[in-house]
Amino acid sequence: MESATIWRDGQGKTPPVPASVELGDRQPVTRPSALTSAWPASALVLSAVLLALPVFIAPMPAMPDYPAHLATFHLLAGGAKSSLIAHFYRVDWSFVPNLAAELTVPFLTPLLGLSRATALFLALAVWLWVAGATTVQWALYRRVGVAPLFAAFFAYNANFMWGFFNYCFGSGLALLVFAGWIAAADRRGPWHLPAFAAAVLVIYFCHLFAAATLLVLVGCYEISAPGPRLLSLSRLKRLGPLVLAAVPVVAAYLLLKPKGSGGIVGFNLLDTIDDRLSAAVQFCFDRPAWLLLGALVVLFAVGVWRKKIFVHPRLRLALAALLFACIFAPEWAMGGWGVDLRLPAVLGTLAFAAAEFRFAPRMTAALALGALAVAAYCAAALAGNWLYYDARFAEFRAATRSLPRGSKLVTVLDGDAMGLASDQPYWHMAEYAIIDRQAFTPLLFTTVGQHVIRLAPAVERIAARSAEEGSPPDITELDDLSAGNVNDDPDIGKVFPYLIRFQCHFDTAVVIHLGGKRSPVPDMLELEHAGSFFSLYRIRPDENCAKR
């Protein structure tokens, strides 16, 4: 197939210079024929379809936060009208910057059903990450190569595996809007700025951190415009439109965001190094794809070194800023956990979106086929893992059918029996009982200022109030909790204050033990159902309840 060699500068323009001249960022590239330019786009569509398949295959994926989100959508779609649920939860719509799924899934539920509507939302989040990388590359180079196929791997990241619905969706949408800003850089009309401001505001209400990331990317892009000095006045003036576009978001944050219960800021840089590195790519929850991540880093580094991969100069500052943030982002901020997990996948996605591969045609084709094969493997591995957990969750939901409606459930971990297995996928498993039995659990997402589900006054004191209180206790802590002993275990008063004398408030304990030797349980627990990986215990009040 024939192709014509052209010359491009760092802005994607084609200057009228002889083919023998190479100045600055001007690099020789090849303009593909119509046929050769079409297959990368087709490969990207196939990759997006493959990566989204697991969410349709496994109805109950092993995302730790998934059951709590599903219960929230159930309440928003009408479940909160139940007279039993009204004793526990109520809907309180407010302008929290965390609403992407809350506004989308309940709307789709009457048409698709709760599970399918949630699956479609998750698939859209995956597709947005793939489409975002693709459109950013097109905006930079006015064509699509095979590099976004490698950017697509980062759609499977720690945020997605944890079930951070709104952040994943908002970040994918932010990549699309960023591509739009780049594409319109040289021909902005009077409507571009209002449209961008509206888009940023939409992303803000999807997730605050996604909107902040978008503004940083656009700011770095504008400062990186051609000029004599990095921080010259002419460059800084280019930030004017961005500042104006950010006004609605700043106003929404200052005037509309409801006041929350506050939160800590914790960095824990040394303790979270492994989490930050592994957050970029994962096959499934708590299984970092070290081999794939290493291969991607080597490919990118060696490609840049050998001048087979060209990184667009307008995005180099943005990539440096993201790298800095990946290293120094706090673990806790604004009442939320996992801030340090947010940006590694964005960095990887944007790095390949900004890259243009200049390998020989056969090598390019081999890389594309390899990327598709790896995408298929990742999707198959994730689907298999999720189906395994889906069967477990189905067993639990079947067992809860014997529970009285309106029961109060508390989840407990048998750490010794579980051993080294990940316990996080079971943290919110009891929230399925909110859907099936109109039950109450203390770990549903009800943090003031972050969510639109609120606690009824009758249960405010026996529910977690923040992300710091968002994990279940171990079975070894039940004796201290039941006795109200806050002196021997610091977690009792700091992490589980709402569970002090739990036996006086809750009806059923869901004890997760997996396949290990089960630990002894306190006398106030009476076995009702022994499952393959969990047990249900009836909780009996004891003499400590009279001391309240």
Coordinates of C-alpha atoms in Angstrom, one line a residue:
M1 CA 0.0 0.0 0.0
E2 CA 1.3 3.4 -0.8
S3 CA 1.8 6.2 1.6
A4 CA 3.1 9.7 1.5
T5 CA 5.7 11.1 3.9
I6 CA 4.9 14.5 5.4
W7 CA 6.3 16.7 8.1
R8 CA 4.6 17.8 11.3
D9 CA 5.6 20.2 14.0
G10 CA 4.7 19.8 17.7
Q11 CA 1.2 21.4 17.2
G12 CA 0.1 18.9 14.5
K13 CA 0.4 21.4 11.7
T14 CA 2.1 20.7 8.4
P15 CA 4.7 23.4 7.7
P16 CA 5.9 24.0 4.2
V17 CA 9.5 22.8 4.7
P18 CA 11.6 20.5 2.5
A19 CA 11.5 16.9 3.4
S20 CA 15.2 16.9 4.2
V21 CA 14.8 19.5 7.0
E22 CA 14.1 18.6 10.6
L23 CA 13.9 21.4 13.2
G24 CA 12.9 21.1 16.9
D25 CA 9.8 19.0 17.3
R26 CA 9.3 18.5 13.6
Q27 CA 9.4 14.8 12.9
P28 CA 8.8 12.7 9.8
V29 CA 5.6 10.8 9.9
T30 CA 3.7 8.7 7.5
R31 CA 0.2 9.6 6.3
P32 CA -1.6 6.3 5.9
S33 CA -3.9 5.5 3.0
A34 CA -7.6 5.3 3.7
L35 CA -7.5 1.6 4.3
T36 CA -4.5 1.6 6.6
S37 CA -5.9 4.5 8.7
A38 CA -9.2 2.6 9.3
W39 CA -7.9 -0.5 11.0
P40 CA -6.6 1.1 14.2
A41 CA -10.0 2.6 14.8
S42 CA -11.6 -0.8 14.2
A43 CA -9.1 -2.5 16.6
L44 CA -9.9 0.1 19.2
V45 CA -13.7 -0.6 19.0
L46 CA -12.9 -4.3 19.3
S47 CA -10.7 -3.7 22.4
A48 CA -13.4 -1.5 24.0
V49 CA -16.0 -4.3 23.4
L50 CA -13.7 -6.9 24.9
L51 CA -12.9 -4.9 28.0
A52 CA -16.5 -4.2 28.7
L53 CA -17.8 -7.7 28.4
P54 CA -17.2 -8.8 32.0
V55 CA -19.7 -6.3 33.4
F56 CA -22.4 -8.0 31.4
I57 CA -21.2 -11.6 32.1
A58 CA -21.1 -11.4 35.9
P59 CA -24.2 -9.9 37.5
M60 CA -22.5 -9.4 40.9
P61 CA -18.8 -8.5 40.3
A62 CA -16.2 -8.6 43.0
M63 CA -15.9 -4.9 43.3
P64 CA -15.8 -4.1 47.1
D65 CA -18.1 -1.1 46.7
Y66 CA -20.5 -2.6 44.2
P67 CA -23.2 -3.9 46.6
A68 CA -23.3 -0.6 48.4
H69 CA -23.7 1.3 45.1
L70 CA -26.4 -1.2 43.9
A71 CA -28.3 -0.8 47.2
T72 CA -28.1 3.0 46.7
F73 CA -29.5 2.8 43.2
H74 CA -32.3 0.5 44.5
L75 CA -33.3 3.1 47.0
L76 CA -33.1 6.0 44.5
A77 CA -35.2 4.0 42.0
G78 CA -38.1 3.7 44.5
G79 CA -36.9 1.3 47.1
A80 CA -36.7 4.1 49.7
K81 CA -40.5 4.3 49.6
S82 CA -40.8 1.0 51.5
S83 CA -42.2 1.5 55.0
L84 CA -39.5 -0.7 56.4
I85 CA -36.7 1.1 54.6
A86 CA -38.1 4.4 55.7
H87 CA -37.1 3.5 59.3
F88 CA -33.4 3.3 58.2
Y89 CA -32.8 5.4 55.1
R90 CA -34.1 8.4 53.2
V91 CA -33.3 10.1 49.9
D92 CA -31.9 13.7 50.3
W93 CA -30.9 15.1 46.9
S94 CA -28.3 17.7 47.2
F95 CA -25.5 19.2 45.0
V96 CA -22.8 16.8 46.0
P97 CA -20.0 16.4 43.4
N98 CA -20.4 12.7 43.3
L99 CA -23.6 12.0 41.3
A100 CA -22.7 10.4 37.9
A101 CA -24.2 6.9 38.7
E102 CA -26.9 8.2 41.1
L103 CA -28.4 10.3 38.3
T104 CA -27.9 7.7 35.6
V105 CA -28.6 4.2 36.9
P106 CA -32.0 4.9 38.7
F107 CA -33.2 6.6 35.5
L108 CA -32.3 3.5 33.4
T109 CA -33.6 0.9 36.0
P110 CA -37.3 1.0 34.9
L111 CA -36.1 0.3 31.3
L112 CA -33.4 -2.3 31.9
G113 CA -33.7 -3.5 35.5
L114 CA -31.3 -2.7 38.3
S115 CA -28.5 -5.1 37.5
R116 CA -28.4 -4.4 33.7
A117 CA -28.6 -0.6 34.2
T118 CA -25.6 -0.8 36.5
A119 CA -23.7 -3.0 34.1
L120 CA -24.4 -0.5 31.3
F121 CA -23.1 2.3 33.4
L122 CA -19.9 0.4 34.1
A123 CA -19.5 -0.5 30.5
L124 CA -19.9 3.2 29.6
A125 CA -17.1 4.0 32.0
V126 CA -14.8 1.6 30.3
W127 CA -15.7 2.8 26.8
L128 CA -15.2 6.4 27.9
W129 CA -11.6 5.6 28.9
V130 CA -10.9 4.0 25.6
A131 CA -12.7 6.7 23.6
G132 CA -10.9 9.4 25.7
A133 CA -7.5 8.1 24.8
T134 CA -8.5 7.8 21.2
T135 CA -9.9 11.3 20.8
V136 CA -7.0 12.9 22.6
Q137 CA -4.6 11.3 20.1
W138 CA -6.8 12.3 17.2
A139 CA -7.0 15.9 18.5
L140 CA -3.2 16.0 18.7
Y141 CA -2.3 14.4 15.4
R142 CA -5.6 14.5 13.4
R143 CA -5.4 10.7 13.0
V144 CA -5.6 7.6 15.2
G145 CA -2.7 5.1 15.4
V146 CA -2.2 2.0 17.5
A147 CA -0.9 3.7 20.7
P148 CA -4.5 4.1 22.2
L149 CA -4.7 0.3 22.1
F150 CA -2.1 0.3 24.9
A151 CA -3.8 3.2 26.6
A152 CA -6.9 1.0 26.8
F153 CA -5.3 -1.3 29.3
F154 CA -5.5 1.4 31.9
A155 CA -9.3 1.2 31.9
Y156 CA -8.7 -1.8 34.2
N157 CA -7.3 0.0 37.2
A158 CA -7.6 0.0 40.9
N159 CA -10.4 2.6 40.9
F160 CA -12.5 0.4 38.6
M161 CA -11.7 -2.8 40.5
W162 CA -12.7 -1.1 43.8
G163 CA -16.0 0.1 42.3
F164 CA -15.3 3.8 42.4
F165 CA -18.2 4.3 39.9
N166 CA -18.4 8.1 39.7
Y167 CA -14.7 8.7 39.5
C168 CA -14.2 6.2 36.7
F169 CA -17.1 7.6 34.7
G170 CA -16.1 11.2 35.4
S171 CA -12.5 10.7 34.5
G172 CA -13.3 9.0 31.2
L173 CA -15.6 11.9 30.4
A174 CA -12.9 14.4 31.3
L175 CA -10.5 12.8 28.8
L176 CA -13.2 13.3 26.1
V177 CA -13.6 17.0 27.0
F178 CA -9.9 17.5 27.1
A179 CA -9.7 16.1 23.6
G180 CA -12.4 18.6 22.6
W181 CA -10.4 21.5 24.1
I182 CA -7.3 20.5 22.1
A183 CA -9.2 19.9 18.9
A184 CA -10.7 23.4 19.0
A185 CA -7.5 25.2 20.1
D186 CA -6.9 27.1 16.8
R187 CA -10.6 27.8 15.9
R188 CA -12.5 28.7 19.1
G189 CA -15.7 30.6 18.5
P190 CA -17.8 32.6 21.0
W191 CA -19.6 29.4 22.0
H192 CA -16.6 27.3 22.9
L193 CA -15.9 28.8 26.3
P194 CA -19.5 28.5 27.6
A195 CA -19.7 25.0 26.2
F196 CA -16.4 24.0 27.9
A197 CA -17.5 25.6 31.2
A198 CA -20.8 23.6 31.1
A199 CA -18.9 20.4 30.4
V200 CA -16.5 21.0 33.3
L201 CA -19.5 21.7 35.5
V202 CA -21.1 18.4 34.4
I203 CA -17.9 16.5 35.2
Y204 CA -17.7 18.3 38.6
F205 CA -21.1 16.8 39.5
C206 CA -19.9 13.4 38.2
H207 CA -16.9 13.6 40.5
L208 CA -15.0 16.5 42.0
F209 CA -11.5 14.9 41.5
A210 CA -12.2 14.2 37.8
A211 CA -13.1 17.9 37.2
A212 CA -9.9 19.0 39.0
T213 CA -7.8 16.7 36.9
L214 CA -9.3 18.1 33.7
L215 CA -8.6 21.7 34.7
V216 CA -4.9 20.8 35.5
L217 CA -4.5 19.0 32.1
V218 CA -5.9 22.0 30.2
G219 CA -3.8 24.4 32.2
C220 CA -0.6 22.4 31.4
Y221 CA -1.6 22.2 27.8
E222 CA -2.0 25.9 27.5
I223 CA 1.2 26.8 29.3
S224 CA 3.0 24.4 27.0
A225 CA 2.2 26.5 23.9
P226 CA 5.1 27.5 21.7
G227 CA 7.0 30.5 23.2
P228 CA 10.3 31.7 24.5
R229 CA 10.0 30.9 28.2
L230 CA 7.8 28.4 30.1
L231 CA 6.4 31.0 32.5
S232 CA 6.4 34.0 30.2
L233 CA 3.5 36.5 30.4
S234 CA 2.2 35.5 27.0
R235 CA 1.9 31.9 28.1
L236 CA 0.2 32.8 31.4
K237 CA -2.3 34.9 29.5
R238 CA -3.4 31.7 27.8
L239 CA -4.8 30.6 31.1
G240 CA -7.4 33.4 31.1
P241 CA -10.1 31.4 29.3
L242 CA -9.5 28.4 31.6
V243 CA -9.9 30.6 34.7
L244 CA -13.2 31.9 33.3
A245 CA -14.4 28.4 32.5
A246 CA -13.6 27.3 36.0
V247 CA -15.8 30.0 37.6
P248 CA -19.0 28.0 37.6
V249 CA -17.3 25.0 39.2
V250 CA -15.7 27.1 41.9
A251 CA -19.1 28.8 42.6
A252 CA -20.8 25.4 42.7
Y253 CA -18.2 24.1 45.2
L254 CA -18.3 27.2 47.4
L255 CA -22.1 27.9 47.3
L256 CA -23.9 24.6 46.6
K257 CA -21.8 21.8 48.0
P258 CA -23.4 20.7 51.3
K259 CA -21.1 20.8 54.3
G260 CA -19.9 17.4 55.3
S261 CA -18.6 16.0 58.6
G262 CA -15.0 17.0 57.7
G263 CA -12.1 14.7 57.0
I264 CA -8.5 14.1 57.5
V265 CA -5.6 14.6 55.1
G266 CA -3.0 11.8 55.3
F267 CA -0.2 11.1 52.9
N268 CA 1.5 7.9 54.2
L269 CA 3.9 8.0 51.2
L270 CA 6.1 5.2 52.2
D271 CA 3.3 2.9 53.3
T272 CA 1.4 3.4 50.0
I273 CA 4.2 3.0 47.4
D274 CA 3.0 -0.5 46.5
D275 CA -0.6 0.7 46.2
R276 CA 0.4 3.7 44.0
L277 CA 2.4 1.5 41.6
S278 CA -0.2 -1.3 41.4
A279 CA -3.1 1.1 40.9
A280 CA -2.4 1.7 37.2
V281 CA -3.3 -1.7 35.8
Q282 CA -5.1 -4.6 37.4
F283 CA -6.6 -7.8 36.0
C284 CA -9.1 -8.0 38.9
F285 CA -9.3 -6.7 42.5
D286 CA -6.1 -6.9 44.5
R287 CA -4.2 -8.6 41.7
P288 CA -1.8 -6.1 40.2
A289 CA -0.8 -6.8 36.6
W290 CA 2.9 -6.3 37.3
L291 CA 4.1 -8.1 34.1
L292 CA 1.8 -6.1 31.9
L293 CA 2.6 -2.8 33.6
G294 CA 6.4 -3.5 33.3
A295 CA 6.0 -4.4 29.7
L296 CA 4.1 -1.1 29.0
V297 CA 6.8 0.9 30.8
V298 CA 9.6 -0.8 28.9
L299 CA 7.8 -0.3 25.6
F300 CA 7.2 3.3 26.2
A301 CA 10.7 4.1 27.6
V302 CA 12.7 2.2 25.0
G303 CA 10.4 3.5 22.2
V304 CA 11.1 7.1 23.3
W305 CA 14.8 6.4 23.7
R306 CA 15.1 4.8 20.2
K307 CA 12.9 7.5 18.7
K308 CA 10.3 5.0 17.7
I309 CA 7.7 6.7 20.0
F310 CA 7.2 10.4 19.7
V311 CA 5.4 12.2 22.7
H312 CA 3.6 15.3 21.7
P313 CA 5.4 18.4 23.2
R314 CA 2.1 20.0 24.3
L315 CA 1.4 17.2 26.7
R316 CA 4.9 16.7 28.2
L317 CA 4.2 19.2 31.0
A318 CA 0.9 17.5 31.8
L319 CA 2.5 14.1 32.0
A320 CA 5.2 15.5 34.3
A321 CA 2.5 17.1 36.5
L322 CA 0.6 13.8 36.7
L323 CA 3.8 11.9 37.6
F324 CA 4.5 14.3 40.4
A325 CA 0.9 14.0 41.7
C326 CA 1.1 10.2 41.5
I327 CA 4.1 10.2 43.8
F328 CA 2.9 12.8 46.3
A329 CA -0.9 12.6 46.3
P330 CA -2.4 12.0 49.8
E331 CA -4.0 8.7 50.7
W332 CA -6.8 10.6 52.5
A333 CA -8.3 13.9 51.6
M334 CA -11.7 15.7 52.0
G335 CA -13.1 12.7 53.9
G336 CA -12.3 10.3 51.1
W337 CA -9.9 7.4 51.0
G338 CA -7.8 6.2 48.0
V339 CA -6.8 9.6 46.6
D340 CA -3.4 8.1 45.9
L341 CA -5.0 5.5 43.6
R342 CA -6.7 8.0 41.3
L343 CA -4.0 9.3 38.9
P344 CA -1.6 6.4 38.0
A345 CA -4.1 5.1 35.4
V346 CA -4.7 8.6 34.1
L347 CA -1.0 9.0 33.6
G348 CA -0.7 5.8 31.7
T349 CA -3.7 6.5 29.6
L350 CA -2.5 10.0 28.7
A351 CA 1.1 8.9 28.0
F352 CA 0.0 6.5 25.3
A353 CA -2.7 8.9 24.0
A354 CA 0.0 11.5 23.5
A355 CA 2.3 9.0 21.8
E356 CA 2.7 8.4 18.1
F357 CA 4.3 5.0 17.2
R358 CA 6.8 5.1 14.4
F359 CA 7.7 1.5 14.1
A360 CA 7.9 -0.4 10.8
P361 CA 4.5 -1.4 9.4
R362 CA 4.9 -5.1 10.3
M363 CA 6.0 -4.2 13.8
T364 CA 3.1 -1.9 14.2
A365 CA 0.7 -4.6 13.1
A366 CA 2.3 -7.1 15.5
L367 CA 2.0 -4.6 18.4
A368 CA -1.7 -4.1 17.6
L369 CA -2.4 -7.8 17.4
G370 CA -0.6 -8.3 20.7
A371 CA -2.5 -5.6 22.4
L372 CA -5.8 -7.1 21.3
A373 CA -4.7 -10.5 22.5
V374 CA -3.8 -9.1 25.9
A375 CA -7.1 -7.2 26.1
A376 CA -8.9 -10.4 25.4
Y377 CA -6.9 -12.2 28.1
C378 CA -7.5 -9.4 30.7
A379 CA -11.3 -9.5 30.0
A380 CA -11.4 -13.3 30.2
A381 CA -9.4 -13.3 33.5
L382 CA -11.7 -10.6 35.0
A383 CA -14.9 -12.4 33.9
G384 CA -13.7 -15.7 35.4
N385 CA -12.8 -14.0 38.7
W386 CA -16.1 -12.2 38.9
L387 CA -18.1 -15.3 38.1
Y388 CA -16.4 -17.0 41.0
Y389 CA -17.5 -14.3 43.4
D390 CA -20.9 -14.0 41.7
A391 CA -21.7 -17.6 42.7
R392 CA -20.7 -16.8 46.3
F393 CA -22.8 -13.7 46.4
A394 CA -25.8 -15.6 45.0
E395 CA -25.4 -18.2 47.8
F396 CA -25.4 -15.4 50.4
R397 CA -28.5 -13.8 48.9
A398 CA -30.3 -17.1 48.9
A399 CA -29.5 -17.6 52.6
T400 CA -30.8 -14.2 53.6
R401 CA -34.3 -15.1 52.3
S402 CA -34.9 -16.7 55.7
L403 CA -34.2 -13.5 57.5
P404 CA -37.1 -11.4 58.7
R405 CA -37.7 -8.3 56.6
G406 CA -36.4 -5.2 58.2
S407 CA -33.5 -7.0 60.0
K408 CA -30.4 -5.1 61.1
L409 CA -27.2 -6.8 59.8
V410 CA -23.6 -6.3 60.8
T411 CA -20.7 -7.8 58.9
V412 CA -17.8 -9.4 60.8
L413 CA -14.5 -10.8 59.5
D414 CA -12.9 -13.9 60.8
G415 CA -9.3 -12.8 59.9
D416 CA -7.6 -15.9 61.2
A417 CA -9.8 -18.2 59.1
M418 CA -9.5 -16.0 56.0
G419 CA -5.7 -16.0 56.2
L420 CA -4.1 -14.0 53.4
A421 CA -7.2 -13.9 51.2
S422 CA -8.6 -10.5 50.3
D423 CA -11.5 -9.6 52.6
Q424 CA -12.5 -6.3 50.9
P425 CA -14.9 -7.9 48.3
Y426 CA -17.0 -9.0 51.3
W427 CA -17.1 -5.7 53.2
H428 CA -20.4 -4.6 51.6
M429 CA -21.9 -8.0 50.8
A430 CA -24.6 -7.5 53.5
E431 CA -25.9 -4.5 51.5
Y432 CA -27.6 -7.0 49.1
A433 CA -30.0 -7.6 52.0
I434 CA -31.1 -3.9 51.7
I435 CA -32.4 -4.8 48.2
D436 CA -33.7 -8.3 49.1
R437 CA -35.0 -8.0 52.7
Q438 CA -35.4 -4.2 53.3
A439 CA -32.6 -4.6 55.8
F440 CA -30.3 -2.1 57.6
T441 CA -26.5 -2.3 57.5
P442 CA -24.1 0.2 59.0
L443 CA -21.8 0.4 56.0
L444 CA -24.1 1.8 53.3
F445 CA -22.7 5.0 51.8
T446 CA -24.4 7.8 53.7
T447 CA -21.6 10.2 54.5
V448 CA -22.9 13.8 54.8
G449 CA -21.6 16.0 52.0
Q450 CA -20.7 13.0 49.8
H451 CA -23.8 11.0 49.2
V452 CA -27.6 11.6 48.7
I453 CA -28.8 8.7 50.9
R454 CA -29.3 9.8 54.5
L455 CA -29.8 7.9 57.7
A456 CA -33.0 8.0 59.6
P457 CA -32.7 9.5 63.1
A458 CA -33.4 6.1 64.7
V459 CA -30.2 4.5 63.3
E460 CA -27.8 7.5 63.0
R461 CA -25.8 6.4 66.1
I462 CA -25.3 2.8 64.8
A463 CA -23.9 3.5 61.3
A464 CA -20.5 4.5 60.0
R465 CA -20.2 8.3 59.5
S466 CA -17.1 8.5 57.3
A467 CA -14.8 6.5 55.1
E468 CA -12.5 6.0 58.1
E469 CA -15.3 4.0 59.7
G470 CA -16.1 2.1 56.5
S471 CA -14.7 -1.4 57.2
P472 CA -16.1 -4.3 59.3
P473 CA -14.6 -5.4 62.6
D474 CA -12.7 -8.6 63.2
I475 CA -14.4 -11.4 65.2
T476 CA -11.7 -10.9 67.9
E477 CA -13.0 -7.4 68.5
L478 CA -16.6 -8.4 69.3
D479 CA -16.0 -9.0 73.0
D480 CA -14.6 -5.5 73.5
L481 CA -17.3 -4.0 71.4
S482 CA -20.0 -5.8 73.3
A483 CA -18.6 -4.7 76.6
G484 CA -18.0 -1.1 75.5
N485 CA -14.3 -1.5 76.2
V486 CA -12.5 1.3 74.4
N487 CA -9.2 1.1 76.3
D488 CA -7.5 -2.1 75.1
D489 CA -8.1 -1.7 71.4
P490 CA -7.7 1.8 69.8
D491 CA -9.8 0.8 66.8
I492 CA -12.9 0.4 69.0
G493 CA -13.2 4.1 69.7
K494 CA -11.7 5.4 66.4
V495 CA -13.0 3.0 63.7
F496 CA -16.0 1.3 65.2
P497 CA -17.6 3.7 67.7
Y498 CA -21.0 3.0 66.1
L499 CA -20.7 -0.8 67.0
I500 CA -20.1 -0.4 70.7
R501 CA -22.6 -2.7 72.4
F502 CA -23.7 -3.9 68.9
Q503 CA -25.7 -6.8 70.5
C504 CA -28.2 -4.3 71.7
H505 CA -28.9 -2.9 68.3
F506 CA -28.4 -5.5 65.6
D507 CA -30.3 -8.7 64.8
T508 CA -27.9 -10.8 62.6
A509 CA -24.1 -11.1 62.3
V510 CA -22.7 -12.0 58.9
V511 CA -19.4 -13.7 59.7
I512 CA -17.0 -14.2 56.7
H513 CA -14.6 -17.0 57.3
L514 CA -14.0 -18.5 53.8
G515 CA -12.4 -21.9 54.0
G516 CA -10.2 -21.7 57.1
K517 CA -10.6 -23.0 60.6
R518 CA -13.4 -20.9 62.2
S519 CA -12.6 -18.9 65.3
P520 CA -14.7 -19.1 68.4
V521 CA -17.6 -16.7 68.5
P522 CA -19.0 -14.8 71.6
D523 CA -21.8 -16.3 73.6
M524 CA -24.4 -13.8 72.3
L525 CA -24.1 -15.2 68.7
E526 CA -26.3 -18.2 67.9
L527 CA -25.7 -20.0 64.6
E528 CA -28.7 -19.9 62.2
H529 CA -27.1 -20.8 58.9
A530 CA -23.7 -22.2 57.9
G531 CA -22.7 -21.4 54.4
S532 CA -19.7 -22.4 52.3
F533 CA -17.7 -19.2 53.1
F534 CA -19.9 -17.4 55.6
S535 CA -22.3 -18.0 58.5
L536 CA -25.3 -16.2 59.8
Y537 CA -25.7 -15.8 63.5
R538 CA -28.6 -14.5 65.4
I539 CA -27.5 -11.8 67.9
R540 CA -29.0 -12.1 71.4
P541 CA -29.0 -9.0 73.7
D542 CA -27.1 -9.5 77.0
E543 CA -26.8 -7.9 80.4
N544 CA -24.6 -5.1 78.9
C545 CA -27.6 -3.7 77.1
A546 CA -29.1 -2.7 80.4
K547 CA -26.0 -0.5 81.1
R548 CA -26.6 1.8 78.2

